[in-house]
Amino acid sequence: MINKYIFGKPFESEAVVDFPSDAKVFTDNKAIPGASVCVSNDFKMTIELDELDMIFGLGESLGGFNKRGKVFRSWCTDDPVHSEEKEALYGAHPYFIIYSPTKKTSSLYFIDYPGLVTLDMAFTFYDKVVVTVPNDNLNVYYIKEDSLLDTAKTFRAIIGKSFVEPFWAMGYCQSRWGYKSDEDIDAIIANHKKYSLPLDAIFMDIDYMESFRNFTVNKANFPDFKATVSKLKALGVHLVPIIDAGTKDCEEDEIDREGISNGYYCKTADGKVLRAAVWPGFAHFPDFLQERVRKWFGEKFKLLQQEGIDAFWIDMNEPVMFYSEEGIKAASKKLKEYAQLVLDDKLASGQIVAWQMKDAVGCLQNSMSDYESFFHEVPKTVAGALAQKEPCFKTQSADDVLVRHSDIHNLYAFNMAKAVSQANKGIFLLSRASYIGSHRYTSIWMGDNFSWWSHIELALHMLPSLNMAGFIHTGCDLGGFGCNTSRELLLRFLSLGIFTPLMRNHAACGTRAQECYNFEKVEDFRALLSLRYRLIPFLYNEVMKASLEGELMFTPLAFEYGEDEIALHCEDQLLLGKTVMIAPVYTANAIGRNVYLPQNMLELRCSSAQGCLSGKPQTRLLEKGAHFIKCAPNEVVFFVKEGCAIPVVDAALNTKELDYSTITYWGSENPVTPYELKYKGE
Ligand code: MIG
């Protein structure tokens, strides 16, 4: 069952694209099942929970599989410190499923509002979900099916099919903020060759550009970029350059001047082009909500495609603003005032002013007043009641109206990805920020995690909630982005990464070198990466089924073994498709971990000697129940359901070399249901 509840005149976000014609639509009707709704300039929905009710969903967010007991904000945010108490990450995915284990009911709520939505998941009141929106124009979707899985699948059905990455995107990707020249790229290639480490892509972070200007390549560091790209392509390695949302404010930059003269950029209330700083210093922000701007910006990617590039990642598209002109002026005024107070000795406590001074600078980035200060030009038919009643400047088209950025913040990255994807069919695309529906245009990664043990578990937690929102091709920065990784931590990160569609090692500048070949016993890394390639036909098939047929690739055990109380509450294992279960190690110095088997399963133990590079893993049947499973950092242990088997091919150093004619099966000797390999990569 799907119901849609329209309140006021919502902005048409395009999150939902396949709403069934026979589903029910209610207008200004507050009778959403299970909820009590209050509308008066703003919107408030309260849902009473039973003691044992569980909450799944919320896409890219912190917390466990079960989100009960936390507050979340749907608001695309660049906050690189993903500590437990944070409420918002880069993606804004305001949907959740309430599951009652006693009544066996699953109810999904999707609050389709492109500005701020606060989702208090039984935090303030232990038995209440409270959703608040500071506006009364929005759509709420309510879905109820017989099971958790069916409820999630119906949601997937209305938000459309997922963007499909090229096959090579299943290969190992090496990235680091700091690669800046031919020499850097050559060194990665040479080391991967030297140690027989597979490789399919190298990501180029902002340092490949000329003064951080989009669509430029630094000539001194890449004298013949076209030759670089084609040399790598011959080796089967794709270069993936980054493009940021903000475009450098620069007289000599033709693209920027084009943007100015055609009125492609967001403007502030005085009708002037918004200036705010990101990596290149002051930058302008394309108004991706306009179709003509999407076209213009999307076409610019062809400049790099002419050099042979066929893959991009787009970043800073929340959008991040380090500071605006207004912001920096106000902050420096405040700092002067505080400093004067200190110098005049007018303070009781020195500490307080130190904090205030820090705050005055700290709150410059991603400030709400900056987001409130600029506007988008949007068709009247789309804007609904979010249109400015008294426009502060004239729109360029008479059919358009002005909409304040803060009211539609979460659609900025959505429309940037749409721009790139629609103008460049068949490319690889990875975005940082997203909204519901972005999965039709792009893959996403999980943003700037840390080299923390808990961030292996966090990535595990996000996989199913992202899958429910249509993001199948995803993964975290393996090894951790911020701070220094250790050999053991990287091995354990990679052991999860073997199973995530995006397998990318990425690190921030200034951190310890994190490429596999920088650590002792490189052969252990070789074993793990090789195992990944052996599993690619299986993984790719699962990715395609999930992307095109609306299946989930990863599900918590609760989705399949809800009758089993232990499985229902299992927070650190995942089912992968209908055959496999993974249980990665995510603690330091561990010799293994406790694993709960919700049914009889085969344990597949892969090591350099058995399975990773060639041959079969050590395999044994384990009975339903709790087990301590030993697993050294250079081993990968995973589980196949009794009676099932999965396809595996010979190891390869590149996806181009994967040979489907070498398929063998791991798992049960005589599977009850043979594995169907429906989608083969090429
Ligand atoms: O402000 O381009 O998430 O992957 O390495 C940081 C530099 C900007 C954030 C991305 C990260 C990337 C980094 N970027």
Coordinates of C-alpha atoms in Angstrom, one line a residue, residues 100-572:
S100 CA 7.0 -3.9 15.1
P101 CA 8.4 -7.3 15.9
T102 CA 5.3 -8.1 17.9
K103 CA 2.7 -7.1 15.3
K104 CA 5.0 -7.9 12.4
T105 CA 4.2 -4.6 10.7
S106 CA 6.5 -2.4 8.6
S107 CA 5.5 1.2 7.9
L108 CA 7.7 3.5 5.9
Y109 CA 7.4 7.3 6.0
F110 CA 9.2 9.5 3.5
I111 CA 9.2 13.2 4.2
D112 CA 9.7 14.7 0.8
Y113 CA 10.9 18.2 1.7
P114 CA 14.1 19.7 0.2
G115 CA 15.0 21.9 3.2
L116 CA 15.7 21.0 6.8
V117 CA 13.8 18.1 8.3
T118 CA 14.5 17.1 11.9
L119 CA 13.9 13.5 12.7
D120 CA 13.9 12.8 16.4
M121 CA 13.9 9.0 16.5
A122 CA 12.8 8.4 20.1
F123 CA 15.5 10.5 21.6
T124 CA 13.7 13.3 23.3
F125 CA 10.8 11.0 24.2
Y126 CA 11.9 7.3 24.5
D127 CA 8.6 6.2 23.0
K128 CA 8.0 8.8 20.3
V129 CA 9.3 9.6 16.8
V130 CA 8.9 13.4 16.2
V131 CA 9.5 14.8 12.7
T132 CA 9.5 18.5 12.3
V133 CA 9.7 20.6 9.2
P134 CA 9.9 24.5 9.4
N135 CA 7.3 24.8 6.6
D136 CA 3.9 23.5 5.8
N137 CA 4.4 22.7 2.1
L138 CA 5.6 19.2 1.6
N139 CA 4.7 15.6 0.5
V140 CA 4.6 12.7 2.9
Y141 CA 4.6 9.2 1.5
Y142 CA 3.4 6.3 3.5
I143 CA 4.1 2.7 2.5
K144 CA 3.0 -0.4 4.2
E145 CA 3.7 -4.0 3.0
D146 CA 3.8 -7.4 4.7
S147 CA 7.5 -7.5 5.4
L148 CA 10.4 -5.2 6.0
L149 CA 11.9 -6.3 2.7
D150 CA 8.7 -5.7 0.7
T151 CA 8.2 -2.3 2.3
A152 CA 11.7 -1.2 1.3
K153 CA 11.2 -2.6 -2.2
T154 CA 8.0 -0.7 -2.7
F155 CA 9.9 2.5 -1.7
R156 CA 12.6 1.6 -4.2
A157 CA 9.9 1.1 -6.9
I158 CA 8.6 4.6 -6.6
I159 CA 12.0 6.4 -6.6
G160 CA 13.2 4.8 -9.8
K161 CA 16.1 2.6 -11.0
S162 CA 19.6 3.2 -9.9
F163 CA 22.4 4.7 -12.0
V164 CA 24.6 1.9 -13.4
E165 CA 28.3 2.2 -13.3
P166 CA 30.6 0.7 -16.0
F167 CA 31.9 -2.8 -15.1
W168 CA 35.4 -1.6 -14.4
A169 CA 34.0 0.4 -11.5
M170 CA 34.0 -2.9 -9.6
G171 CA 37.8 -2.9 -9.7
Y172 CA 40.2 -1.7 -7.1
C173 CA 40.5 2.1 -7.0
Q174 CA 43.5 4.0 -5.5
S175 CA 43.0 7.5 -4.4
R176 CA 44.7 10.2 -2.3
W177 CA 44.3 13.9 -1.8
G178 CA 47.7 15.0 -3.0
Y179 CA 48.4 13.1 -6.3
K180 CA 49.4 16.0 -8.5
S181 CA 51.7 15.0 -11.4
D182 CA 52.6 12.4 -13.9
E183 CA 55.3 11.2 -11.5
D184 CA 52.8 10.6 -8.8
I185 CA 50.6 8.5 -11.1
D186 CA 53.6 6.6 -12.6
A187 CA 54.7 5.6 -9.1
I188 CA 51.3 4.1 -8.3
I189 CA 51.3 2.2 -11.5
A190 CA 54.9 1.0 -11.0
N191 CA 54.3 -0.2 -7.5
H192 CA 51.1 -2.0 -8.3
K193 CA 53.0 -3.8 -11.0
K194 CA 56.0 -4.5 -8.8
Y195 CA 53.8 -6.2 -6.1
S196 CA 51.2 -7.7 -8.4
L197 CA 48.4 -5.6 -6.9
P198 CA 45.3 -5.3 -9.0
L199 CA 44.2 -1.8 -10.1
D200 CA 41.4 -0.4 -12.3
A201 CA 41.4 3.3 -11.4
I202 CA 43.4 6.2 -9.9
F203 CA 41.5 9.1 -8.6
M204 CA 42.8 12.7 -9.1
D205 CA 42.0 15.0 -6.3
I206 CA 42.0 18.9 -6.6
D207 CA 45.7 19.1 -7.0
Y208 CA 45.6 18.1 -10.7
M209 CA 44.0 21.4 -11.5
E210 CA 45.4 24.8 -12.3
S211 CA 44.8 26.9 -9.2
F212 CA 41.8 24.7 -8.3
R213 CA 40.0 25.8 -11.4
N214 CA 37.4 23.3 -12.6
F215 CA 38.0 21.7 -16.0
T216 CA 41.7 22.8 -16.1
V217 CA 44.7 20.5 -15.8
N218 CA 48.0 21.8 -14.5
K219 CA 50.3 22.0 -17.5
A220 CA 53.6 21.9 -15.7
N221 CA 52.7 18.7 -13.9
F222 CA 50.9 17.0 -16.8
P223 CA 52.7 18.4 -19.9
D224 CA 50.7 16.0 -22.2
F225 CA 47.6 15.0 -20.3
K226 CA 46.0 13.3 -23.3
A227 CA 49.1 11.0 -23.6
T228 CA 48.9 10.3 -19.8
V229 CA 45.3 9.3 -20.1
S230 CA 45.8 7.0 -23.1
K231 CA 48.9 5.4 -21.6
L232 CA 46.9 4.5 -18.5
K233 CA 44.0 3.3 -20.5
A234 CA 46.2 0.9 -22.4
L235 CA 47.0 -0.6 -19.0
G236 CA 43.3 -0.8 -18.1
V237 CA 43.6 2.0 -15.6
H238 CA 41.0 4.9 -15.6
L239 CA 41.8 8.3 -14.3
V240 CA 39.0 9.9 -12.3
P241 CA 39.4 13.6 -11.9
I242 CA 37.4 15.6 -9.3
I243 CA 35.2 18.5 -10.1
D244 CA 34.0 20.8 -7.3
A245 CA 30.7 22.7 -7.2
G246 CA 32.2 26.2 -6.8
T247 CA 33.8 27.7 -9.8
K248 CA 36.8 30.1 -9.1
D249 CA 36.0 33.7 -9.4
C250 CA 38.6 34.5 -12.0
E251 CA 38.9 37.1 -14.8
E252 CA 41.0 34.9 -17.0
D253 CA 38.7 31.9 -16.6
E254 CA 36.6 31.7 -19.7
I255 CA 34.1 29.3 -18.1
D256 CA 33.6 31.6 -15.2
R257 CA 33.1 34.6 -17.4
E258 CA 30.6 32.6 -19.4
G259 CA 28.8 31.8 -16.2
I260 CA 28.7 35.5 -15.2
S261 CA 27.6 36.9 -18.6
N262 CA 24.8 34.3 -19.0
G263 CA 23.5 34.7 -15.5
Y264 CA 24.2 31.0 -14.6
Y265 CA 25.2 31.6 -11.0
C266 CA 23.2 31.9 -7.8
K267 CA 22.6 35.5 -6.7
T268 CA 22.1 37.2 -3.4
A269 CA 19.1 39.4 -2.5
D270 CA 20.7 42.5 -4.1
G271 CA 20.8 40.6 -7.5
K272 CA 24.6 40.3 -7.4
V273 CA 26.4 37.0 -8.0
L274 CA 27.0 35.1 -4.8
R275 CA 30.7 35.0 -3.8
A276 CA 31.8 32.5 -1.2
A277 CA 35.2 30.8 -0.7
V278 CA 36.1 27.2 -1.3
W279 CA 39.4 25.7 -2.4
P280 CA 40.2 28.2 -5.2
G281 CA 39.4 31.1 -2.9
F282 CA 36.3 33.1 -3.8
A283 CA 34.0 31.1 -6.1
H284 CA 30.7 31.3 -7.8
F285 CA 28.0 28.7 -7.5
P286 CA 26.2 27.5 -10.6
D287 CA 22.4 27.5 -10.2
F288 CA 21.9 23.8 -10.9
L289 CA 18.2 24.2 -10.4
Q290 CA 17.9 25.9 -13.8
E291 CA 17.8 23.5 -16.8
R292 CA 19.9 25.8 -19.0
V293 CA 22.7 25.8 -16.3
R294 CA 22.6 22.1 -16.0
K295 CA 23.1 21.8 -19.7
W296 CA 25.9 24.3 -19.8
F297 CA 27.8 22.8 -16.8
G298 CA 27.2 19.2 -17.9
E299 CA 28.6 19.9 -21.4
K300 CA 31.8 21.3 -19.8
F301 CA 32.8 17.7 -18.7
K302 CA 33.4 17.1 -22.4
L303 CA 36.5 19.2 -22.2
L304 CA 38.1 16.5 -20.1
Q305 CA 36.5 13.7 -22.1
Q306 CA 38.3 15.1 -25.2
E307 CA 41.5 14.2 -23.3
G308 CA 40.2 10.6 -22.9
I309 CA 38.7 10.9 -19.4
D310 CA 35.5 8.8 -18.9
A311 CA 35.0 9.1 -15.2
F312 CA 34.4 11.9 -12.6
W313 CA 33.8 12.4 -9.0
I314 CA 32.0 15.5 -7.9
D315 CA 32.7 17.1 -4.5
M316 CA 31.9 20.0 -2.2
N317 CA 28.3 20.0 -3.6
E318 CA 26.4 20.2 -0.3
P319 CA 27.4 23.0 -1.2
V320 CA 30.3 23.8 1.1
M321 CA 31.2 27.4 1.7
F322 CA 34.2 28.1 3.8
Y323 CA 33.1 31.6 4.3
S324 CA 31.1 34.3 2.4
E325 CA 32.2 37.9 1.9
E326 CA 29.6 39.0 4.5
G327 CA 30.6 36.3 6.9
I328 CA 34.3 37.1 6.9
K329 CA 33.5 40.8 7.5
A330 CA 31.2 40.1 10.4
A331 CA 33.7 37.6 11.9
S332 CA 36.6 40.0 11.8
K333 CA 34.5 42.7 13.4
K334 CA 33.6 40.4 16.2
L335 CA 37.2 39.3 16.7
K336 CA 38.3 42.9 17.0
E337 CA 35.6 43.6 19.6
Y338 CA 36.5 40.5 21.7
A339 CA 40.2 41.4 21.5
Q340 CA 39.4 44.9 22.7
L341 CA 37.5 43.5 25.7
V342 CA 40.5 41.4 26.5
L343 CA 43.0 44.2 26.1
D344 CA 40.9 46.5 28.2
D345 CA 40.8 43.8 30.9
K346 CA 37.0 43.9 31.1
L347 CA 36.5 40.1 31.5
A348 CA 35.9 37.9 34.4
S349 CA 37.0 34.8 32.5
G350 CA 39.6 34.4 29.8
Q351 CA 38.3 31.0 28.7
I352 CA 34.9 32.3 27.6
V353 CA 36.3 34.8 25.2
A354 CA 38.7 32.3 23.8
W355 CA 35.7 30.1 23.0
Q356 CA 33.8 32.9 21.6
M357 CA 36.7 33.9 19.4
K358 CA 37.0 30.4 18.1
D359 CA 33.3 30.2 17.5
A360 CA 33.3 33.4 15.5
V361 CA 35.7 31.8 13.1
G362 CA 34.4 28.2 13.4
C363 CA 30.9 29.1 12.5
L364 CA 31.9 30.7 9.2
Q365 CA 31.8 27.4 7.3
N366 CA 28.4 26.1 6.2
S367 CA 26.6 28.9 8.0
M368 CA 22.8 29.0 7.9
S369 CA 22.9 32.8 7.3
D370 CA 24.9 32.2 4.1
Y371 CA 22.5 29.6 2.9
E372 CA 19.7 32.0 3.6
S373 CA 21.4 34.7 1.7
F374 CA 21.0 33.5 -1.9
F375 CA 18.4 32.4 -4.4
H376 CA 17.7 30.0 -7.2
E377 CA 15.5 30.6 -10.3
V378 CA 13.0 27.8 -10.6
P379 CA 9.9 27.3 -12.8
K380 CA 6.7 28.4 -11.1
T381 CA 5.2 25.0 -11.7
V382 CA 8.0 23.4 -9.7
A383 CA 8.5 25.9 -6.8
G384 CA 5.0 25.7 -5.3
A385 CA 4.6 27.8 -2.2
L386 CA 8.3 27.9 -1.7
A387 CA 8.5 30.7 -4.3
Q388 CA 9.4 34.0 -2.8
K389 CA 6.2 36.1 -2.4
E390 CA 8.0 39.4 -3.0
P391 CA 11.0 38.6 -5.3
C392 CA 14.0 40.7 -4.4
F393 CA 15.2 40.8 -8.0
K394 CA 13.8 39.9 -11.4
T395 CA 14.2 36.3 -12.7
Q396 CA 15.7 35.9 -16.1
S397 CA 12.7 34.0 -17.4
A398 CA 9.2 35.2 -16.8
D399 CA 8.2 31.5 -16.2
D400 CA 10.6 31.4 -13.2
V401 CA 10.3 32.4 -9.6
L402 CA 12.9 32.9 -6.9
V403 CA 13.4 30.3 -4.2
R404 CA 15.7 30.8 -1.2
H405 CA 18.6 28.3 -1.1
S406 CA 18.0 27.3 2.5
D407 CA 14.5 26.1 1.5
I408 CA 15.8 23.7 -1.1
H409 CA 19.4 23.1 0.1
N410 CA 19.2 19.3 -0.3
L411 CA 18.5 19.5 -4.0
Y412 CA 21.7 21.3 -4.9
A413 CA 23.9 18.2 -5.3
F414 CA 20.9 16.3 -6.7
N415 CA 20.7 18.7 -9.6
M416 CA 24.5 18.9 -10.0
A417 CA 24.6 15.1 -10.5
K418 CA 21.6 15.3 -12.8
A419 CA 23.5 17.9 -14.9
V420 CA 26.6 15.7 -15.3
S421 CA 24.7 12.5 -15.8
Q422 CA 22.2 13.7 -18.3
A423 CA 24.9 15.4 -20.5
N424 CA 27.4 12.5 -20.3
K425 CA 25.8 9.1 -20.8
G426 CA 27.8 6.0 -19.9
I427 CA 30.4 7.7 -17.7
F428 CA 31.5 6.7 -14.2
L429 CA 30.1 9.3 -11.7
L430 CA 30.6 9.5 -7.9
S431 CA 29.1 12.3 -5.9
R432 CA 29.5 13.2 -2.3
A433 CA 26.2 14.9 -1.4
S434 CA 22.8 13.6 -2.4
Y435 CA 19.0 13.6 -1.8
I436 CA 16.5 10.9 -2.4
G437 CA 16.4 10.3 -6.2
S438 CA 20.1 11.1 -6.7
H439 CA 20.7 7.4 -7.1
R440 CA 19.2 7.7 -10.6
Y441 CA 22.1 9.9 -11.7
T442 CA 25.1 9.0 -9.6
S443 CA 26.8 6.7 -7.2
I444 CA 27.9 8.2 -3.8
W445 CA 30.7 7.5 -1.3
M446 CA 30.3 7.9 2.4
G447 CA 32.4 11.0 2.7
D448 CA 35.3 11.9 5.0
N449 CA 35.5 9.1 7.5
F450 CA 38.5 8.6 9.8
S451 CA 41.1 5.9 10.2
W452 CA 39.1 4.7 13.2
W453 CA 38.1 1.2 14.0
S454 CA 34.5 2.3 14.6
H455 CA 34.3 3.6 11.0
I456 CA 34.5 0.1 9.6
E457 CA 31.3 -0.7 11.6
L458 CA 29.8 2.7 10.5
A459 CA 30.3 1.8 6.9
L460 CA 28.7 -1.6 7.5
H461 CA 25.7 0.2 9.1
M462 CA 25.2 2.5 6.1
L463 CA 25.2 -0.1 3.4
P464 CA 21.6 -1.4 3.9
S465 CA 20.1 2.1 4.6
L466 CA 21.8 3.4 1.5
N467 CA 20.6 0.4 -0.5
M468 CA 17.0 1.1 0.6
A469 CA 17.4 4.6 -0.9
G470 CA 18.6 3.2 -4.2
F471 CA 22.3 3.8 -3.6
I472 CA 23.8 0.4 -4.5
H473 CA 27.3 1.3 -5.9
T474 CA 28.8 2.8 -2.8
G475 CA 31.5 2.3 -0.3
C476 CA 33.6 4.2 2.3
D477 CA 37.1 5.5 2.1
L478 CA 39.0 2.3 2.8
G479 CA 41.8 2.8 5.4
G480 CA 40.0 5.9 6.5
F481 CA 40.2 9.4 5.1
G482 CA 41.3 11.5 8.1
C483 CA 44.3 10.7 10.4
N484 CA 46.8 8.0 10.1
T485 CA 46.0 4.4 9.4
S486 CA 47.8 1.3 10.6
R487 CA 48.6 -1.8 8.6
E488 CA 46.1 -3.9 10.5
L489 CA 43.4 -1.3 10.2
L490 CA 43.8 -1.0 6.5
L491 CA 43.7 -4.8 6.1
R492 CA 40.5 -4.9 8.1
F493 CA 39.0 -2.0 6.1
L494 CA 39.9 -3.8 2.9
S495 CA 38.3 -7.0 4.2
L496 CA 35.0 -5.1 4.3
G497 CA 35.8 -3.3 1.0
I498 CA 36.1 -6.6 -0.8
F499 CA 32.3 -6.8 -0.6
T500 CA 31.4 -3.2 -1.2
P501 CA 30.7 -2.3 -4.9
L502 CA 33.0 0.8 -4.6
M503 CA 36.4 -0.5 -3.4
R504 CA 38.4 2.7 -3.0
N505 CA 41.4 3.4 -0.8
H506 CA 41.4 7.1 -0.2
A507 CA 43.2 9.3 2.3
A508 CA 43.5 13.0 3.2
C509 CA 46.6 15.0 2.5
G510 CA 49.0 15.1 5.4
T511 CA 48.1 11.6 6.6
R512 CA 50.4 8.6 6.5
A513 CA 50.9 7.1 3.1
Q514 CA 48.0 4.6 2.7
E515 CA 48.7 2.8 -0.6
C516 CA 48.9 -0.9 0.1
Y517 CA 52.6 -1.1 -1.1
N518 CA 53.7 1.2 1.7
F519 CA 53.2 -1.5 4.4
E520 CA 55.2 -4.6 5.4
K521 CA 54.3 -7.9 3.8
V522 CA 52.6 -6.5 0.7
E523 CA 51.6 -10.1 -0.2
D524 CA 48.9 -9.9 2.4
F525 CA 47.3 -6.9 0.6
R526 CA 47.8 -8.7 -2.7
A527 CA 45.8 -11.7 -1.3
L528 CA 42.9 -9.5 -0.2
L529 CA 42.7 -7.5 -3.5
S530 CA 43.0 -10.7 -5.5
L531 CA 40.1 -12.2 -3.7
R532 CA 38.0 -9.1 -4.6
Y533 CA 38.7 -9.8 -8.3
R534 CA 37.8 -13.5 -7.9
L535 CA 34.4 -12.4 -6.5
I536 CA 33.6 -9.7 -9.0
P537 CA 31.3 -11.7 -11.3
F538 CA 29.2 -12.6 -8.2
L539 CA 29.3 -9.1 -6.8
Y540 CA 28.5 -7.5 -10.1
N541 CA 25.5 -9.7 -10.6
E542 CA 24.3 -8.7 -7.1
V543 CA 24.9 -5.0 -7.9
M544 CA 23.0 -5.2 -11.2
K545 CA 20.0 -7.1 -9.7
A546 CA 19.8 -4.5 -6.9
S547 CA 20.2 -1.6 -9.3
L548 CA 17.9 -2.6 -12.1
E549 CA 15.3 -4.9 -10.3
G550 CA 14.9 -2.9 -7.1
E551 CA 16.4 -5.6 -4.9
L552 CA 18.6 -4.8 -1.9
M553 CA 22.2 -6.0 -2.1
F554 CA 22.8 -5.7 1.7
T555 CA 20.2 -6.3 4.4
P556 CA 20.4 -6.6 8.1
L557 CA 19.6 -10.1 9.4
A558 CA 16.4 -8.7 10.7
F559 CA 15.0 -8.6 7.1
E560 CA 15.2 -12.3 6.6
Y561 CA 15.3 -13.9 10.1
G562 CA 12.9 -11.5 11.9
E563 CA 11.4 -14.5 13.9
D564 CA 14.8 -15.1 15.5
E565 CA 15.3 -12.6 18.3
I566 CA 19.1 -12.7 18.1
A567 CA 19.2 -12.3 14.4
L568 CA 16.6 -9.5 14.6
H569 CA 18.9 -7.5 16.8
C570 CA 22.2 -8.4 15.2
E571 CA 24.0 -5.1 14.6
D572 CA 27.3 -6.1 13.0

